[in-house]
Tab-separated table of C-alpha atoms in Angstrom:
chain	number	residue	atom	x	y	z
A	1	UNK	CA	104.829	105.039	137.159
A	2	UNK	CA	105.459	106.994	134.292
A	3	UNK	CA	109.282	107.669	135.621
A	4	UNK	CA	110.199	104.044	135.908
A	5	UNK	CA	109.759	103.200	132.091
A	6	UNK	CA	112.733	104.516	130.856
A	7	UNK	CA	112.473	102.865	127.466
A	8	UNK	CA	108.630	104.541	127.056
A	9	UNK	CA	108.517	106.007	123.628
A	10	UNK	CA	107.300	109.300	122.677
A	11	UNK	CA	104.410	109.197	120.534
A	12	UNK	CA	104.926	111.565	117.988
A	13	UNK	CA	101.265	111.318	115.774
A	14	UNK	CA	98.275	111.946	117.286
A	15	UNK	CA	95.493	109.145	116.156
A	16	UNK	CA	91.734	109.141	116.212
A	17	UNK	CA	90.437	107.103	119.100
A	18	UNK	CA	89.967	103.808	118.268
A	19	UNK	CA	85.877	103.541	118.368
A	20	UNK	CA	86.175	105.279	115.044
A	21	UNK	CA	86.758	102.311	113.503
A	22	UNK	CA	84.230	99.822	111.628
A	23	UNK	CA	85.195	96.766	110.565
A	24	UNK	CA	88.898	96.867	110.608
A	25	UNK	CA	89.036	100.250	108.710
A	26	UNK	CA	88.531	103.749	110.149
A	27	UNK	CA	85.476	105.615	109.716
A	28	UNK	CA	85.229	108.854	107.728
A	29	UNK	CA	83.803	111.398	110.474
A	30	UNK	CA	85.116	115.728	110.189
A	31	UNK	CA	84.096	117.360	113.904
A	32	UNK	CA	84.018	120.705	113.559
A	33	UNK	CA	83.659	122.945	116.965
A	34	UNK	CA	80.739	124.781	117.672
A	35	UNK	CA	81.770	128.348	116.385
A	36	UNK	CA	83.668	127.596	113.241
A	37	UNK	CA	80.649	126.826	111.176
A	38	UNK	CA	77.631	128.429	110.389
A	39	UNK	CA	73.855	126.933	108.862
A	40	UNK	CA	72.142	129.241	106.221
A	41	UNK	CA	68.671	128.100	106.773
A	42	UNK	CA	67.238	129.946	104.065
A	43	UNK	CA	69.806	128.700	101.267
A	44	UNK	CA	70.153	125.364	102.845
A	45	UNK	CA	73.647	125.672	103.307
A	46	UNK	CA	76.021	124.552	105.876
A	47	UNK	CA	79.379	127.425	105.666
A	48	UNK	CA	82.534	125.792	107.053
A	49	UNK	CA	84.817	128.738	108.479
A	50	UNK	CA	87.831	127.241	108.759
A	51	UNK	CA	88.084	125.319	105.209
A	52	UNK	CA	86.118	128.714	103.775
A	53	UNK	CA	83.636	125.980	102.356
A	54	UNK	CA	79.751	125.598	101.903
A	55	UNK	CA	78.184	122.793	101.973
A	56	UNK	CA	74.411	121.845	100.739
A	57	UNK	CA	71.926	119.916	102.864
A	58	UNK	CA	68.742	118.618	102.008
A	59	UNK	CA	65.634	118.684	104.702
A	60	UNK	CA	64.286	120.540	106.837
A	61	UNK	CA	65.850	121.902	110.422
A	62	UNK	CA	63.544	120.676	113.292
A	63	UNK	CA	65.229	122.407	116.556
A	64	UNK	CA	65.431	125.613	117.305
A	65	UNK	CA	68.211	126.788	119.886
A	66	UNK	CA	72.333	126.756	120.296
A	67	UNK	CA	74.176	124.561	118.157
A	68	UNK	CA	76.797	121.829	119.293
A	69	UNK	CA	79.538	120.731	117.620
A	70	UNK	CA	79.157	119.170	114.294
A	71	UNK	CA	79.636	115.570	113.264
A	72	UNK	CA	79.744	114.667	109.258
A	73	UNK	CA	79.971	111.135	108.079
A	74	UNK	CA	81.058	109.855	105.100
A	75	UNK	CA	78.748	106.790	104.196
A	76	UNK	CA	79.375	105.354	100.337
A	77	UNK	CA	78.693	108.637	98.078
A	78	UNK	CA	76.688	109.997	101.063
A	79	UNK	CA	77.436	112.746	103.846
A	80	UNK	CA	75.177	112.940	107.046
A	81	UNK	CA	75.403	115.879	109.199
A	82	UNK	CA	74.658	115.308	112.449
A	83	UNK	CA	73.757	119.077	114.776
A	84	UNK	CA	73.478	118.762	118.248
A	85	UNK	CA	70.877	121.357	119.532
A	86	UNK	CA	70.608	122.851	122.914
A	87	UNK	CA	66.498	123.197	122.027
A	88	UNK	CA	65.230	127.021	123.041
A	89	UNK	CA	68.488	128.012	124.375
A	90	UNK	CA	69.561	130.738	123.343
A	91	UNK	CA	71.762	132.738	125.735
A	92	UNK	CA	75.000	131.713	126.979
A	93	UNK	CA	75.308	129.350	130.020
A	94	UNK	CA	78.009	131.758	132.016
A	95	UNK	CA	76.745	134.859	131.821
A	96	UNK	CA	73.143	134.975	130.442
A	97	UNK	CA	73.780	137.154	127.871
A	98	UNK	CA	72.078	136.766	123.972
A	99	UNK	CA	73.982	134.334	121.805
A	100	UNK	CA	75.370	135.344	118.701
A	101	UNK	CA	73.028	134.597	115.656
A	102	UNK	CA	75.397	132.458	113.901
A	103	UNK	CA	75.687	130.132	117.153
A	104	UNK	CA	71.977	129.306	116.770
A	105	UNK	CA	69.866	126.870	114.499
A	106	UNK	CA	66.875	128.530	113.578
A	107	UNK	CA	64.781	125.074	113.211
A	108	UNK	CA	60.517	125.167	113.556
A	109	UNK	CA	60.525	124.143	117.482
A	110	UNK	CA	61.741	126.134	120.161
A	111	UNK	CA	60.526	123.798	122.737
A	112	UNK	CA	60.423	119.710	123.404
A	113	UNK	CA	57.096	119.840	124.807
A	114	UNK	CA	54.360	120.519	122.621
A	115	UNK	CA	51.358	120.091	124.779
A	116	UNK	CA	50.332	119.180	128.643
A	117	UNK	CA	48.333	115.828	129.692
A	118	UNK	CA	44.493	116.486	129.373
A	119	UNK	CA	43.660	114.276	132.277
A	120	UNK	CA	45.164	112.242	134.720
A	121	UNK	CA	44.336	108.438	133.809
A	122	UNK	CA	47.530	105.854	133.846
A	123	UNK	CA	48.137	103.418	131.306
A	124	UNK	CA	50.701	100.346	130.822
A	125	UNK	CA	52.054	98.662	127.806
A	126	UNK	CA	53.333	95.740	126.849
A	127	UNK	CA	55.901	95.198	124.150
A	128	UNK	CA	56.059	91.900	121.731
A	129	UNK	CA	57.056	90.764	118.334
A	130	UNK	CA	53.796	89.990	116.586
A	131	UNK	CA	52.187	92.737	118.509
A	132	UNK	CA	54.408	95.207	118.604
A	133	UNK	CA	52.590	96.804	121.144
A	134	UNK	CA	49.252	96.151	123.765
A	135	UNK	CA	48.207	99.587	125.081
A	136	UNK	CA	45.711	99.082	128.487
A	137	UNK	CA	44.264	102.316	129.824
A	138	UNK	CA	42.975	102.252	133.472
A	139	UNK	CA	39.127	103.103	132.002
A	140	UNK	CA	39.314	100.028	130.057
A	141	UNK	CA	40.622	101.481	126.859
A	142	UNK	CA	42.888	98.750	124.982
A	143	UNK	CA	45.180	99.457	121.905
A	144	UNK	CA	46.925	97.071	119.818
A	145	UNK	CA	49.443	97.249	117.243
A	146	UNK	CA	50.230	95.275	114.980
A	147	UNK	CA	53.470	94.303	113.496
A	148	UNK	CA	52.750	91.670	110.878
A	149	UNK	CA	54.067	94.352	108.120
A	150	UNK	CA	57.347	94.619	109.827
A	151	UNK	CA	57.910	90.784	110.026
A	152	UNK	CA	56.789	90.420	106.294
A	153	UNK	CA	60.134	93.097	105.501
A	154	UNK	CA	62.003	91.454	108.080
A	155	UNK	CA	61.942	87.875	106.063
A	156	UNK	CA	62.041	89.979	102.733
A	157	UNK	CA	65.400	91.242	103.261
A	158	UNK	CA	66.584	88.152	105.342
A	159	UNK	CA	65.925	86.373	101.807
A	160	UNK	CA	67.983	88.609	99.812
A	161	UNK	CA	70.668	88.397	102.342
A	162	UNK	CA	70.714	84.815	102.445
A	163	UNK	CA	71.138	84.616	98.551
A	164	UNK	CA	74.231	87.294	98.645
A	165	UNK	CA	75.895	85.023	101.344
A	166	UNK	CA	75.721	82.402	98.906
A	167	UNK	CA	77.668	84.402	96.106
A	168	UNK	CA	80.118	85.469	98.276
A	169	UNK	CA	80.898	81.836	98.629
A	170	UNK	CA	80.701	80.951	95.202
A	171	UNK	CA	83.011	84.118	94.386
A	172	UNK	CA	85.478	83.254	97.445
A	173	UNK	CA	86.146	79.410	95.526
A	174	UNK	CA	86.487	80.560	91.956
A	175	UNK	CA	89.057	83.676	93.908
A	176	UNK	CA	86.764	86.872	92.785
A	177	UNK	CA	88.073	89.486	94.666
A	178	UNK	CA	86.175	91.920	92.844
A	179	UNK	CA	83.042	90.225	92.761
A	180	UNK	CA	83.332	89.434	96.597
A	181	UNK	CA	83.662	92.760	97.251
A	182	UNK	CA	81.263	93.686	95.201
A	183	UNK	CA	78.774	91.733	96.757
A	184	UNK	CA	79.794	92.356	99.973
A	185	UNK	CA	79.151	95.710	99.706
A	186	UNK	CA	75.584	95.310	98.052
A	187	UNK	CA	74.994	93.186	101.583
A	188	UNK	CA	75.820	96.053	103.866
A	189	UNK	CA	73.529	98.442	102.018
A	190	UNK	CA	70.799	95.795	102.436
A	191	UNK	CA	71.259	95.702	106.478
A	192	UNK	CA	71.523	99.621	106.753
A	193	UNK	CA	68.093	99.463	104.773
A	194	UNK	CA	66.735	97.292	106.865
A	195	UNK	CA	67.867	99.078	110.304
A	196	UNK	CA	66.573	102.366	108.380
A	197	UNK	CA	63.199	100.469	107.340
A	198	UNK	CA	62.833	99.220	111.249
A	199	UNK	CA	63.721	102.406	112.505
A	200	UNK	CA	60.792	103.826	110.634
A	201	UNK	CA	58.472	101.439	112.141
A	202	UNK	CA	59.392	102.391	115.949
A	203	UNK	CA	59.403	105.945	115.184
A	204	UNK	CA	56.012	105.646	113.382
A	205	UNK	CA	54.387	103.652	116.020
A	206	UNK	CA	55.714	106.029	118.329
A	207	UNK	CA	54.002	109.147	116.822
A	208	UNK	CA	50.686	107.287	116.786
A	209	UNK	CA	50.578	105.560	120.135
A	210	UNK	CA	51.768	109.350	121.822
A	211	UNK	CA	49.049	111.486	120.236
A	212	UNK	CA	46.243	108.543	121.177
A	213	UNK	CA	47.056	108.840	125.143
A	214	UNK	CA	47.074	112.101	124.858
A	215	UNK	CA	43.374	112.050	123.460
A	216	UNK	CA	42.465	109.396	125.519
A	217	UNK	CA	43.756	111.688	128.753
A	218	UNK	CA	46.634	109.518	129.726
A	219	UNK	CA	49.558	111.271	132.147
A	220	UNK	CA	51.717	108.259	133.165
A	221	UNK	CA	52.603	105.258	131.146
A	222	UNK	CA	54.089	102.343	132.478
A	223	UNK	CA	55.996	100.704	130.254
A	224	UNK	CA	56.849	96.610	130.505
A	225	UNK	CA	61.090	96.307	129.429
A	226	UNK	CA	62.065	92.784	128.522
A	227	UNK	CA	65.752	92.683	130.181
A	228	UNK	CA	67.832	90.128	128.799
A	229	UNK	CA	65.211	88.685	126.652
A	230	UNK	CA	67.941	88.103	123.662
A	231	UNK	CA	69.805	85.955	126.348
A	232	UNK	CA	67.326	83.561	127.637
A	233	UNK	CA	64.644	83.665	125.110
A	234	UNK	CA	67.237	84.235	122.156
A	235	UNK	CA	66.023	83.968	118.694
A	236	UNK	CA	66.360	85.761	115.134
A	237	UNK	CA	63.474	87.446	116.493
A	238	UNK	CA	64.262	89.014	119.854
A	239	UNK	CA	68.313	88.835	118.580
A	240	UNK	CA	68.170	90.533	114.969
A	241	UNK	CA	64.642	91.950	114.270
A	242	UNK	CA	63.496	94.045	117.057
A	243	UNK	CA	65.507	96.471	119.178
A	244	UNK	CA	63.797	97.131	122.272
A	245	UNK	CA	65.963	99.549	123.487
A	246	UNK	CA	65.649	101.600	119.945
A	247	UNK	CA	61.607	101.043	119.970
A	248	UNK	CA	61.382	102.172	124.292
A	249	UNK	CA	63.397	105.500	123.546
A	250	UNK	CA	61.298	105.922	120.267
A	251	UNK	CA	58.262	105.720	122.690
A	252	UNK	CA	59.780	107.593	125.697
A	253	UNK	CA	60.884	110.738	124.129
A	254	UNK	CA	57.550	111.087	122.022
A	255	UNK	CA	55.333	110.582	125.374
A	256	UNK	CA	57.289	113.245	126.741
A	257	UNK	CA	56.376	115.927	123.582
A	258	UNK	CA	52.825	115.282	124.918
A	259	UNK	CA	53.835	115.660	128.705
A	260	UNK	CA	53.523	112.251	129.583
A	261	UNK	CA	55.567	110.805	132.423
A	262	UNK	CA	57.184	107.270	131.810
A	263	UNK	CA	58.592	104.643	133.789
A	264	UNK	CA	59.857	101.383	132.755
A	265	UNK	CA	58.990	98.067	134.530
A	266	UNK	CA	60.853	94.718	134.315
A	267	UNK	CA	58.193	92.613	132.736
A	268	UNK	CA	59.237	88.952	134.615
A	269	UNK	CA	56.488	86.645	134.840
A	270	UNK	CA	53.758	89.161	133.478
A	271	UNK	CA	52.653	86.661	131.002
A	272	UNK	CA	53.173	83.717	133.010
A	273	UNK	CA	50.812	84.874	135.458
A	274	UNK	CA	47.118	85.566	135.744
A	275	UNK	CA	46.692	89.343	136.293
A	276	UNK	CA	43.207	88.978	138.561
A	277	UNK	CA	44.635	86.113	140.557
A	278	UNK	CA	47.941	85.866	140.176
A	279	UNK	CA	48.097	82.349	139.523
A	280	UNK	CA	49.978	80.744	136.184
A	281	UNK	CA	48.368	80.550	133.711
A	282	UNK	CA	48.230	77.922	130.027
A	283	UNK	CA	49.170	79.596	127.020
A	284	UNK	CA	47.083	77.122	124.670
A	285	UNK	CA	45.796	78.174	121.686
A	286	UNK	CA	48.548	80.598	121.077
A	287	UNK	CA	47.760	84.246	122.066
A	288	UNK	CA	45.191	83.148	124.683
A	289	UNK	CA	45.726	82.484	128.058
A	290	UNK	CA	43.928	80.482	130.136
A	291	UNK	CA	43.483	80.948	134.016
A	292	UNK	CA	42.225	78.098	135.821
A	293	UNK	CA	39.816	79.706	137.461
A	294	UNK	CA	37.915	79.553	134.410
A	295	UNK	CA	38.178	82.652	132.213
A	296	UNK	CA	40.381	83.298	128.849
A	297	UNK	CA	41.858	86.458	128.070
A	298	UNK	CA	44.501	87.963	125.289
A	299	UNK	CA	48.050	87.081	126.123
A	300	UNK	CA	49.024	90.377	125.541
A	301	UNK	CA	47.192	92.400	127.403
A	302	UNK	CA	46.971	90.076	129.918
A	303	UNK	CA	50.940	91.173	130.275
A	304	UNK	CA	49.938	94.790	130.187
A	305	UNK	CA	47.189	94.474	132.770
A	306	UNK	CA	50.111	92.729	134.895
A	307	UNK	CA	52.604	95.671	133.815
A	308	UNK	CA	49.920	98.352	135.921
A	309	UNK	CA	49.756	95.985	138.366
A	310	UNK	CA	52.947	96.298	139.095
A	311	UNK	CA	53.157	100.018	138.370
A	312	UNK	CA	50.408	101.054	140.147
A	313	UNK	CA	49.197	98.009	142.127
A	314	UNK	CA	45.621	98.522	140.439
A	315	UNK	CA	44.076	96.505	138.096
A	316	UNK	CA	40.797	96.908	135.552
A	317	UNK	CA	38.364	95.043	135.831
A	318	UNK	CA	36.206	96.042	132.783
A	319	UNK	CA	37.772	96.194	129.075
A	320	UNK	CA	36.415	97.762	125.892
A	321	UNK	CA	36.791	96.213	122.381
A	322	UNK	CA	40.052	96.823	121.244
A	323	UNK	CA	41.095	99.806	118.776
A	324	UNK	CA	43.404	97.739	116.296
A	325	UNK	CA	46.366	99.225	114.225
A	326	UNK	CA	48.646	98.284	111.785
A	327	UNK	CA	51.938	99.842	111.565
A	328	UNK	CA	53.304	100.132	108.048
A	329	UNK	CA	56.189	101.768	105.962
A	330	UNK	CA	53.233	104.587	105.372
A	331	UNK	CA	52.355	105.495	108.989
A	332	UNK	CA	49.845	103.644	111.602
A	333	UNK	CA	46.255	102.022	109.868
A	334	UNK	CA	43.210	101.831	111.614
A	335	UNK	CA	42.118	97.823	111.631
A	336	UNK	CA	38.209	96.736	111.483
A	337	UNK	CA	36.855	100.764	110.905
A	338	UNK	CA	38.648	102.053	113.793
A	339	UNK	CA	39.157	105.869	113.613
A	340	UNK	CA	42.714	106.617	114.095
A	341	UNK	CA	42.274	109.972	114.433
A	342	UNK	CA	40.049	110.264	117.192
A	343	UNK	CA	39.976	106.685	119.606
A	344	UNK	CA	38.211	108.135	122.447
A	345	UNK	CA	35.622	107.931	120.543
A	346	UNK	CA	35.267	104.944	117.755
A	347	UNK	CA	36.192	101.349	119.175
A	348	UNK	CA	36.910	98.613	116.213
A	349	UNK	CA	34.147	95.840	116.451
C-alpha cells in the first residue's frame, strides 16, 4: 500500500502522540525510562541521570518494589511525579537475579495485601447519590453511608462556577482578553478542586467501609454497578457529581488490601423489585418502598438485599439496626453513637 503512494511525504519531526493534548494545547509531561533516574528516599530527592538534575518531592513513598518509568506533569506552577511500582518485586523478570538498588523504591509496603478475611460471611452493596453507599451483610449487619457532605460541596462549587461563567460573558462583550483568561483559568482550578475534593470522598469511604468487613468477617462482596445510568437516568447528579467507576475501583482495590474477593453485579431492576417476593414495588414516601404484600422497607437496602440475591441467590431474612456514617472532607463519622471503630459490636439506635 505503502508503494503505490508515490507522492507520500517523509515526515521528518517526530511529534508526541496526539492524546497529549488538553484543550487544543499540548500537555507538559517529561517520561523518563526506568534506569535513568534515581529516588533518594532519605533526602527526598528525585536525581535525573540524563539532565544531571535533582529534583525535590514532598510526601511520603508508599510502595516498596521495582520502579517503572517516570511520568512528570506540569500543572500551573505545579509538578506531579507519577512512579509506577512493581510492589515487592525486586529481582529481575528474565533471570531472577537481585535488582540493582537504584532500580528500586524503597516505599513502607512491600506487599498489596495487608491482612486475610477473618471469616467467611458474604456481603452486597448498593451504590446511590444520597447514600453513597448501603452495606447488607448475610448475618443481618447493615451499613450506611451517607453522602449529604459531598452534595453540600458539590452545590458549593457549582455556585462559584456558575458566577465565573457569568464574567466570562461579561468580559467576552466589553473584549477582555485578559480578564477572560483570567477567569477562565480561576474556573479550571475550581473543577480540579472539586474532582480532588470528590476523589477524597471515594477514597475515604473506601478505607472505612474495607476495614468494617473485615471486622465484621466478610470474604466476598458483591457489589451492585449502575451501567449506563448517566444515559437513561441522566442528571447533574449521576452526569457531573459522582463517578461510579472512580468510587467502584476506590472500593475494589481497598477490599482487596484486606483479602476480600469482589465481583460486580449489574444492578437492573434491584430497586424496582421486592427482594422477598420479587414483585414491584411503590417508591412513596421517598426512600421507602412499599411491597404489596404489606411490609415497608429502606429503598436502599432493599437494592442491596436484591444485589446478594443475585450474587448469591440467598437472601436475609432478619436485619439489625443500621450502623450510620457520614463521610466528610475529615474521614468517615459515626451517626447516632455508632462506634466506628469497632461495628461488630455497637449498632446506632
Amino acid at each position: 500500500m505503502l508503494k503505490q503512494r508515490k507522492d507520500l511525504l517523509l515526515i521528518n519531526r517526530v511529534s508526541p502522540p496526539g492524546y497529549w493534548k488538553e484543550g487544543g494545547k499540548r500537555k507538559l509531561i517529561l517520561v523518563i525510562r526506568q534506569d535513568r533516574y534515581e529516588v533518594d528516599e532519605v533526602r527526598c530527592v528525585i536525581f535525573l541521570k540524563d539532565w544531571k538534575m535533582k529534583i525535590p518531592f514532598e510526601g511520603r513513598l508508599k510502595w516498596f518494589g521495582a520502579q517503572g518509568r517516570l511520568e512528570i506533569h506540569v500543572m500551573g506552577n505545579k509538578f506531579y511525579a507519577h512512579i509506577p511500582v512493581d510492589v515487592g518485586r525486586i529481582t529481575t523478570k528474565k533471570s531472577g537475579k537481585p535488582m540493582k538498588d537504584s532500580l528500586v523504591v524503597h516505599g513502607e509496603r512491600e506487599r498489596i495485601q495487608l491482612e486475610k478475611p477473618k471469616g467467611e460471611k458474604v456481603a452486597s452493596i448498593d451504590l446511590g447519590v444520597n447514600m453513597l453507599a448501603t452495606v447488607v451483610v448475610e448475618d443481618g449487619a447493615v451499613l450506611f453511608y451517607r453522602g449529604s457532605l459531598v452534595k453540600s460541596d458539590y452545590f458549593y462549587f457549582e455556585k462559584r462556577i456558575a458566577e465565573l461563567d457569568r464574567l466570562k460573558s461579561e468580559a467576552e462583550k466589553v473584549q477582555e482578553q485578559e480578564a477572560k483568561e483570567e477567569v477562565l483559568r480561576e474556573r479550571k482550578r475550581l473543577f480540579s478542586k472539586l474532582y480532588r475534593r470528590l476523589l477524597h470522598y471515594y477514597r475515604s469511604l473506601a478505607s472505612h467501609l474495607a476495614k468494617s468487613l473485615w471486622s465484621l468477617g466478610v470474604s466476598t462482596v458483591y457489589l451492585g454497578y449502575p451501567y449506563f445510568i448517566a444515559q437513561e437516568k441522566g442528571n447533574k447528579f449521576t452526569v457531573n457529581v459522582w463517578s461510579y467507576r472512580k468510587l467502584v475501583d476506590a472500593i475494589v482495590n481497598k477490599l482487596h488490601e484486606y483479602g476480600i474477593k469482589t465481583y460486580l453485579v449489574v444492578e437492573y431492576n434491584t430497586s424496582r423489585l421486592c427482594a422477598f417476593h420479587g414483585v414491584e414495588v411503590d417508591r412513596n414516601p421517598r426512600g421507602v418502598v412499599n411491597c404489596p404484600f404489606g411490609h415497608k422497607l429502606h429503598s436502599d437496602v432493599n437494592g442491596a438485599l436484591n444485589i446478594m440475591k443475585l450474587g448469591v441467590k440467598k437472601i436475609v431474612d432478619a436485619l439489625s439496626k443500621p450502623l450510620s456514617f457520614l463521610v466528610t472532607s475529615n474521614g468517615v463519622t459515626p451517626i447516632k453513637g455508632s462506634n466506628a471503630q469497632d461495628p461488630g459490636k455497637t449498632l446506632a439506635l
